[in-house]
Amino acid sequence: MPPLIRPAVAADVPLILTLVRGLAAYEKLLHEVEATEEKLSVTLFGPRPAAECLLAFTPAGAPAGCAIFFTNYSTFLARPGLYLEDLFVLPEFRGQGIGKALLLHLARLANQRGCGRMEWTVLDWNQPAIDFYESLGAERKTDWTICRLSGAALARHA
Amino acid sequence: MPPLIRPAVAADVPLILTLVRGLAAYEKLLHEVEATEEKLSVTLFGPRPAAECLLAFTPAGAPAGCAIFFTNYSTFLARPGLYLEDLFVLPEFRGQGIGKALLLHLARLANQRGCGRMEWTVLDWNQPAIDFYESLGAERKTDWTICRLSGAALARHA
């Protein structure tokens, strides 16, 4: 049986935080996590939600994973797109097609919303993820690098 | 004198398209441009704008460049961020600090809006841009690669 996928609601915030921290631990980036239940509540379920969250559950009803995404924009296409910020499946539920179901759910959503493309990033050492994404038809934009201005470097331009 | 920077309005769409096409030509990606004045009008200035645009003018009033950006989201920070999709200065106005003025304008906006970070991408062969971004304190996330599902590969998941 396929997993059940539904949009997250405010009451899911503790679960979302658990999943976000699980992803950060997997990516060896737990030290970067500043998210709290309160911050997630305000930014995901407040008056101006900055992103959307899908939750996946096993057929037996156990929370198994999540996809957090927002709308981006391509000037070349002059069309919006969907950007997948986080995709995570708890270790005990991997290999059951839950990540694929979340990604395909999002691809259907992108098509329904008239989006020209769907994008996300992958860590270079995460070969299982790279193979999985390429099997779905995704291309890796290896000639582009993300630049980031944050923390003190951003604050000094205030 | 510094350039004048202001938010674009609907009447600026022909100028925005000229600048977007100028950027695509510089990036050797003109074949990817599907934007038209009508599409830009709907997606930037319709009922649900997908992105914002800043325009830069020389002190004499000549249109010189633009920055097109939207709000993204970091789950690790549980805060929104600003994502700079396009930054472009017309060749005849380069070397006058116009790109830097646009980028710093956006950094101030990010701080004002409580954003945790500002991000964009750079082509690996564009060394002048890389040097410029690093001089502002930006870090390049060289261990991450962008994945994209678009065109027929996206449509077959509808």
Short mmCIF file of C-alpha atoms in Angstrom, two decimals:
data_model
loop_
_atom_site.label_atom_id
_atom_site.label_comp_id
_atom_site.label_asym_id
_atom_site.label_seq_id
_atom_site.Cartn_x
_atom_site.Cartn_y
_atom_site.Cartn_z
CA MET A 1 0.00 0.00 0.00
CA PRO A 2 1.23 3.51 -0.77
CA PRO A 3 1.88 6.00 2.02
CA LEU A 4 -0.78 8.54 2.95
CA ILE A 5 0.28 12.10 2.10
CA ARG A 6 -1.49 15.19 3.42
CA PRO A 7 -0.68 18.89 3.96
CA ALA A 8 0.61 19.62 7.47
CA VAL A 9 -1.51 21.70 9.87
CA ALA A 10 -0.46 23.78 12.88
CA ALA A 11 -0.91 20.84 15.26
CA ASP A 12 1.83 18.98 13.34
CA VAL A 13 4.59 21.43 14.33
CA PRO A 14 6.22 19.14 16.95
CA LEU A 15 6.38 16.36 14.34
CA ILE A 16 7.79 18.76 11.72
CA LEU A 17 10.54 19.87 14.11
CA THR A 18 11.44 16.24 14.84
CA LEU A 19 11.71 15.55 11.09
CA VAL A 20 13.72 18.72 10.36
CA ARG A 21 16.18 17.79 13.12
CA GLY A 22 16.35 14.23 11.80
CA LEU A 23 17.26 15.55 8.35
CA ALA A 24 19.89 17.91 9.79
CA ALA A 25 21.47 15.03 11.72
CA TYR A 26 21.61 12.93 8.53
CA GLU A 27 23.24 15.84 6.68
CA LYS A 28 25.73 16.35 9.56
CA LEU A 29 24.32 19.87 9.97
CA LEU A 30 22.54 19.65 13.33
CA HIS A 31 24.68 22.56 14.58
CA GLU A 32 22.96 24.79 11.99
CA VAL A 33 19.44 24.18 13.29
CA GLU A 34 17.90 27.21 15.00
CA ALA A 35 14.30 26.15 14.37
CA THR A 36 11.98 25.86 17.38
CA GLU A 37 8.30 24.89 17.56
CA GLU A 38 7.40 28.54 18.04
CA LYS A 39 9.42 29.75 15.03
CA LEU A 40 7.99 27.00 12.80
CA SER A 41 4.43 27.82 13.94
CA VAL A 42 4.82 31.50 13.06
CA THR A 43 6.60 31.05 9.72
CA LEU A 44 4.62 28.04 8.41
CA PHE A 45 1.15 28.61 9.91
CA GLY A 46 1.04 32.32 10.75
CA PRO A 47 -0.65 35.07 8.73
CA ARG A 48 2.00 34.95 5.95
CA PRO A 49 3.19 31.34 5.52
CA ALA A 50 6.65 31.31 3.95
CA ALA A 51 6.50 27.64 2.90
CA GLU A 52 4.20 24.62 2.70
CA CYS A 53 4.71 21.20 4.26
CA LEU A 54 3.50 17.77 3.17
CA LEU A 55 3.56 14.88 5.66
CA ALA A 56 3.76 11.19 4.75
CA PHE A 57 2.38 8.40 6.95
CA THR A 58 2.72 4.64 6.62
CA PRO A 59 -0.45 2.70 5.77
CA ALA A 60 -0.56 1.86 9.53
CA GLY A 61 -0.60 5.58 10.34
CA ALA A 62 2.95 6.13 11.62
CA PRO A 63 4.54 9.50 10.68
CA ALA A 64 7.29 8.64 8.22
CA GLY A 65 8.53 11.73 6.39
CA CYS A 66 7.97 15.22 5.08
CA ALA A 67 8.52 17.57 2.15
CA ILE A 68 8.82 21.31 2.78
CA PHE A 69 8.58 23.58 -0.25
CA PHE A 70 7.80 27.07 -1.50
CA THR A 71 7.12 28.85 -4.78
CA ASN A 72 10.11 30.23 -6.66
CA TYR A 73 10.29 32.04 -10.01
CA SER A 74 12.16 31.74 -13.28
CA THR A 75 12.61 34.98 -15.22
CA PHE A 76 13.71 33.04 -18.31
CA LEU A 77 10.40 31.13 -18.29
CA ALA A 78 8.42 34.02 -16.70
CA ARG A 79 6.71 31.28 -14.70
CA PRO A 80 6.64 30.22 -11.08
CA GLY A 81 8.23 26.95 -10.01
CA LEU A 82 8.22 24.78 -6.92
CA TYR A 83 11.35 24.65 -4.80
CA LEU A 84 11.74 21.66 -2.49
CA GLU A 85 13.70 22.87 0.51
CA ASP A 86 13.66 19.62 2.52
CA LEU A 87 12.76 16.03 1.77
CA PHE A 88 13.18 13.57 4.62
CA VAL A 89 12.12 10.03 5.49
CA LEU A 90 12.82 8.57 8.93
CA PRO A 91 15.55 5.87 8.73
CA GLU A 92 13.20 3.08 9.88
CA PHE A 93 10.83 3.73 6.96
CA ARG A 94 13.36 4.05 4.11
CA GLY A 95 13.25 1.76 1.11
CA GLN A 96 9.44 1.69 1.05
CA GLY A 97 8.93 4.31 -1.65
CA ILE A 98 7.91 7.08 0.76
CA GLY A 99 10.46 9.62 -0.51
CA LYS A 100 9.49 8.86 -4.09
CA ALA A 101 5.78 9.24 -3.24
CA LEU A 102 6.45 12.67 -1.69
CA LEU A 103 8.52 13.80 -4.66
CA LEU A 104 5.94 12.61 -7.19
CA HIS A 105 3.14 14.22 -5.17
CA LEU A 106 5.05 17.48 -5.46
CA ALA A 107 5.63 16.99 -9.20
CA ARG A 108 1.87 16.56 -9.69
CA LEU A 109 1.29 19.71 -7.64
CA ALA A 110 3.83 21.59 -9.80
CA ASN A 111 1.97 20.50 -12.94
CA GLN A 112 -1.43 21.40 -11.44
CA ARG A 113 -0.17 24.87 -10.47
CA GLY A 114 1.25 25.59 -13.91
CA CYS A 115 4.85 25.59 -12.71
CA GLY A 116 7.57 25.39 -15.33
CA ARG A 117 9.98 23.45 -13.17
CA MET A 118 10.73 21.94 -9.81
CA GLU A 119 14.10 22.37 -8.14
CA TRP A 120 15.99 21.28 -5.04
CA THR A 121 19.60 20.68 -4.00
CA VAL A 122 21.57 17.58 -3.12
CA LEU A 123 24.81 17.13 -1.21
CA ASP A 124 27.63 15.90 -3.45
CA TRP A 125 28.40 12.89 -1.21
CA ASN A 126 24.79 11.72 -1.08
CA GLN A 127 25.04 9.25 -3.99
CA PRO A 128 21.85 7.29 -3.13
CA ALA A 129 19.87 10.53 -3.37
CA ILE A 130 21.63 11.56 -6.61
CA ASP A 131 20.83 8.19 -8.23
CA PHE A 132 17.22 8.40 -7.06
CA TYR A 133 16.72 11.93 -8.42
CA GLU A 134 18.29 11.07 -11.78
CA SER A 135 16.01 8.01 -12.06
CA LEU A 136 13.05 10.42 -11.93
CA GLY A 137 14.40 12.46 -14.83
CA ALA A 138 16.02 15.28 -12.86
CA GLU A 139 19.17 16.95 -14.22
CA ARG A 140 21.97 18.22 -11.97
CA LYS A 141 23.05 21.79 -12.74
CA THR A 142 26.72 21.14 -12.04
CA ASP A 143 27.94 24.41 -13.61
CA TRP A 144 26.07 26.56 -11.06
CA THR A 145 27.07 27.14 -7.42
CA ILE A 146 24.87 28.57 -4.67
CA CYS A 147 26.14 31.74 -2.98
CA ARG A 148 24.95 32.64 0.49
CA LEU A 149 25.16 35.82 2.55
CA SER A 150 24.08 35.13 6.12
CA GLY A 151 24.79 35.78 9.78
CA ALA A 152 27.29 38.55 10.50
CA ALA A 153 28.15 38.96 6.79
CA LEU A 154 24.51 39.81 6.05
CA ALA A 155 23.96 41.85 9.20
CA ARG A 156 26.85 44.21 8.42
CA HIS A 157 25.01 45.29 5.26
CA ALA A 158 21.91 46.35 7.29
CA MET B 1 26.83 59.80 -7.63
CA PRO B 2 25.18 56.49 -6.75
CA PRO B 3 22.60 54.92 -9.06
CA LEU B 4 18.90 55.44 -8.36
CA ILE B 5 17.18 52.21 -7.34
CA ARG B 6 13.40 51.77 -7.25
CA PRO B 7 10.89 48.89 -7.35
CA ALA B 8 9.66 48.14 -10.88
CA VAL B 9 6.03 48.82 -11.82
CA ALA B 10 3.86 47.27 -14.54
CA ALA B 11 4.87 49.95 -17.07
CA ASP B 12 8.49 48.75 -16.77
CA VAL B 13 7.77 45.31 -18.28
CA PRO B 14 9.34 46.06 -21.72
CA LEU B 15 12.52 47.24 -19.96
CA ILE B 16 12.53 44.16 -17.69
CA LEU B 17 12.26 41.85 -20.71
CA THR B 18 15.17 43.65 -22.40
CA LEU B 19 17.29 43.20 -19.28
CA VAL B 20 16.31 39.52 -18.83
CA ARG B 21 17.24 38.83 -22.45
CA GLY B 22 20.50 40.73 -22.00
CA LEU B 23 21.37 38.55 -19.01
CA ALA B 24 20.49 35.36 -20.89
CA ALA B 25 22.72 36.40 -23.78
CA TYR B 26 25.62 37.04 -21.37
CA GLU B 27 25.07 33.60 -19.80
CA LYS B 28 24.90 31.98 -23.26
CA LEU B 29 21.36 30.84 -22.42
CA LEU B 30 19.25 32.93 -24.78
CA HIS B 31 17.75 29.71 -26.20
CA GLU B 32 16.17 29.06 -22.77
CA VAL B 33 14.21 32.33 -22.67
CA GLU B 34 10.46 31.84 -23.03
CA ALA B 35 9.53 35.08 -21.25
CA THR B 36 7.31 37.55 -23.08
CA GLU B 37 5.96 40.93 -21.99
CA GLU B 38 2.56 39.35 -21.37
CA LYS B 39 3.95 36.51 -19.22
CA LEU B 40 6.09 38.91 -17.19
CA SER B 41 3.09 41.23 -16.66
CA VAL B 42 0.92 38.41 -15.31
CA THR B 43 3.55 36.75 -13.10
CA LEU B 44 5.22 39.90 -11.72
CA PHE B 45 2.34 42.39 -11.61
CA GLY B 46 -0.83 40.26 -11.61
CA PRO B 47 -2.99 39.35 -8.60
CA ARG B 48 -0.37 36.93 -7.16
CA PRO B 49 3.11 38.30 -7.94
CA ALA B 50 5.65 35.45 -7.90
CA ALA B 51 8.68 37.73 -7.59
CA GLU B 52 9.76 41.35 -7.07
CA CYS B 53 11.96 43.48 -9.30
CA LEU B 54 14.29 46.37 -8.49
CA LEU B 55 15.50 48.64 -11.30
CA ALA B 56 18.68 50.70 -11.27
CA PHE B 57 19.16 53.93 -13.22
CA THR B 58 22.26 56.04 -13.78
CA PRO B 59 22.33 59.49 -12.15
CA ALA B 60 21.40 60.80 -15.63
CA GLY B 61 18.28 58.59 -15.63
CA ALA B 62 19.32 55.84 -18.08
CA PRO B 63 18.04 52.34 -17.21
CA ALA B 64 21.14 50.37 -16.26
CA GLY B 65 20.23 47.14 -14.51
CA CYS B 66 17.86 45.07 -12.45
CA ALA B 67 17.56 42.58 -9.60
CA ILE B 68 14.69 40.07 -9.58
CA PHE B 69 14.08 38.21 -6.32
CA PHE B 70 11.55 36.31 -4.25
CA THR B 71 11.15 35.04 -0.68
CA ASN B 72 12.50 31.59 0.10
CA TYR B 73 12.55 29.66 3.38
CA SER B 74 15.07 27.84 5.54
CA THR B 75 13.67 25.06 7.71
CA PHE B 76 16.92 24.91 9.69
CA LEU B 77 16.54 28.60 10.61
CA ALA B 78 12.69 28.51 10.50
CA ARG B 79 13.02 31.92 8.86
CA PRO B 80 12.32 33.33 5.42
CA GLY B 81 15.20 34.44 3.22
CA LEU B 82 15.60 36.44 0.03
CA TYR B 83 16.57 34.60 -3.14
CA LEU B 84 18.10 36.68 -5.92
CA GLU B 85 17.07 35.02 -9.17
CA ASP B 86 18.67 37.51 -11.57
CA LEU B 87 21.16 40.34 -11.22
CA PHE B 88 22.08 42.16 -14.41
CA VAL B 89 23.80 45.37 -15.44
CA LEU B 90 23.92 46.46 -19.08
CA PRO B 91 27.47 46.13 -20.50
CA GLU B 92 27.80 49.87 -21.14
CA PHE B 93 27.20 50.67 -17.45
CA ARG B 94 29.45 48.06 -15.83
CA GLY B 95 32.28 49.03 -13.50
CA GLN B 96 30.27 51.90 -11.99
CA GLY B 97 29.11 50.09 -8.84
CA ILE B 98 25.56 49.51 -10.09
CA GLY B 99 25.54 45.74 -9.46
CA LYS B 100 26.99 46.28 -6.02
CA ALA B 101 24.38 48.96 -5.25
CA LEU B 102 21.59 46.54 -6.26
CA LEU B 103 23.03 43.71 -4.18
CA LEU B 104 23.51 45.93 -1.12
CA HIS B 105 20.00 47.36 -1.53
CA LEU B 106 18.72 43.77 -1.41
CA ALA B 107 20.87 42.95 1.63
CA ARG B 108 19.36 45.91 3.48
CA LEU B 109 15.88 44.72 2.46
CA ALA B 110 16.71 41.22 3.76
CA ASN B 111 17.74 42.69 7.10
CA GLN B 112 14.63 44.91 7.27
CA ARG B 113 12.37 41.95 6.55
CA GLY B 114 13.96 39.76 9.23
CA CYS B 115 15.43 37.33 6.72
CA GLY B 116 18.08 34.94 7.98
CA ARG B 117 19.99 34.81 4.74
CA MET B 118 20.21 35.88 1.13
CA GLU B 119 21.07 33.41 -1.63
CA TRP B 120 21.69 33.30 -5.35
CA THR B 121 23.68 31.21 -7.83
CA VAL B 122 26.71 31.89 -9.98
CA LEU B 123 28.06 30.14 -13.06
CA ASP B 124 31.38 28.42 -12.39
CA TRP B 125 33.14 30.19 -15.27
CA ASN B 126 32.01 33.67 -14.19
CA GLN B 127 35.12 34.52 -12.14
CA PRO B 128 34.51 38.31 -12.04
CA ALA B 129 31.11 37.63 -10.42
CA ILE B 130 32.57 35.06 -8.01
CA ASP B 131 35.28 37.51 -6.87
CA PHE B 132 32.70 40.27 -6.47
CA TYR B 133 30.35 38.12 -4.38
CA GLU B 134 33.14 36.87 -2.13
CA SER B 135 34.31 40.47 -1.57
CA LEU B 136 30.87 41.16 -0.06
CA GLY B 137 31.21 38.28 2.40
CA ALA B 138 29.21 35.64 0.52
CA GLU B 139 30.23 31.99 0.82
CA ARG B 140 29.92 29.51 -2.05
CA LYS B 141 28.16 26.27 -1.12
CA THR B 142 30.35 24.10 -3.32
CA ASP B 143 29.21 20.80 -1.76
CA TRP B 144 25.60 21.29 -2.92
CA THR B 145 24.29 20.85 -6.47
CA ILE B 146 20.95 22.08 -7.81
CA CYS B 147 18.63 19.42 -9.22
CA ARG B 148 15.95 20.39 -11.72
CA LEU B 149 12.91 18.56 -13.05
CA SER B 150 11.41 20.48 -15.97
CA GLY B 151 9.88 20.22 -19.43
CA ALA B 152 8.89 16.72 -20.53
CA ALA B 153 10.52 15.11 -17.45
CA LEU B 154 8.21 17.15 -15.19
CA ALA B 155 5.14 16.83 -17.42
CA ARG B 156 5.27 13.03 -17.41
CA HIS B 157 4.72 13.10 -13.63
CA ALA B 158 1.46 15.09 -14.03
#
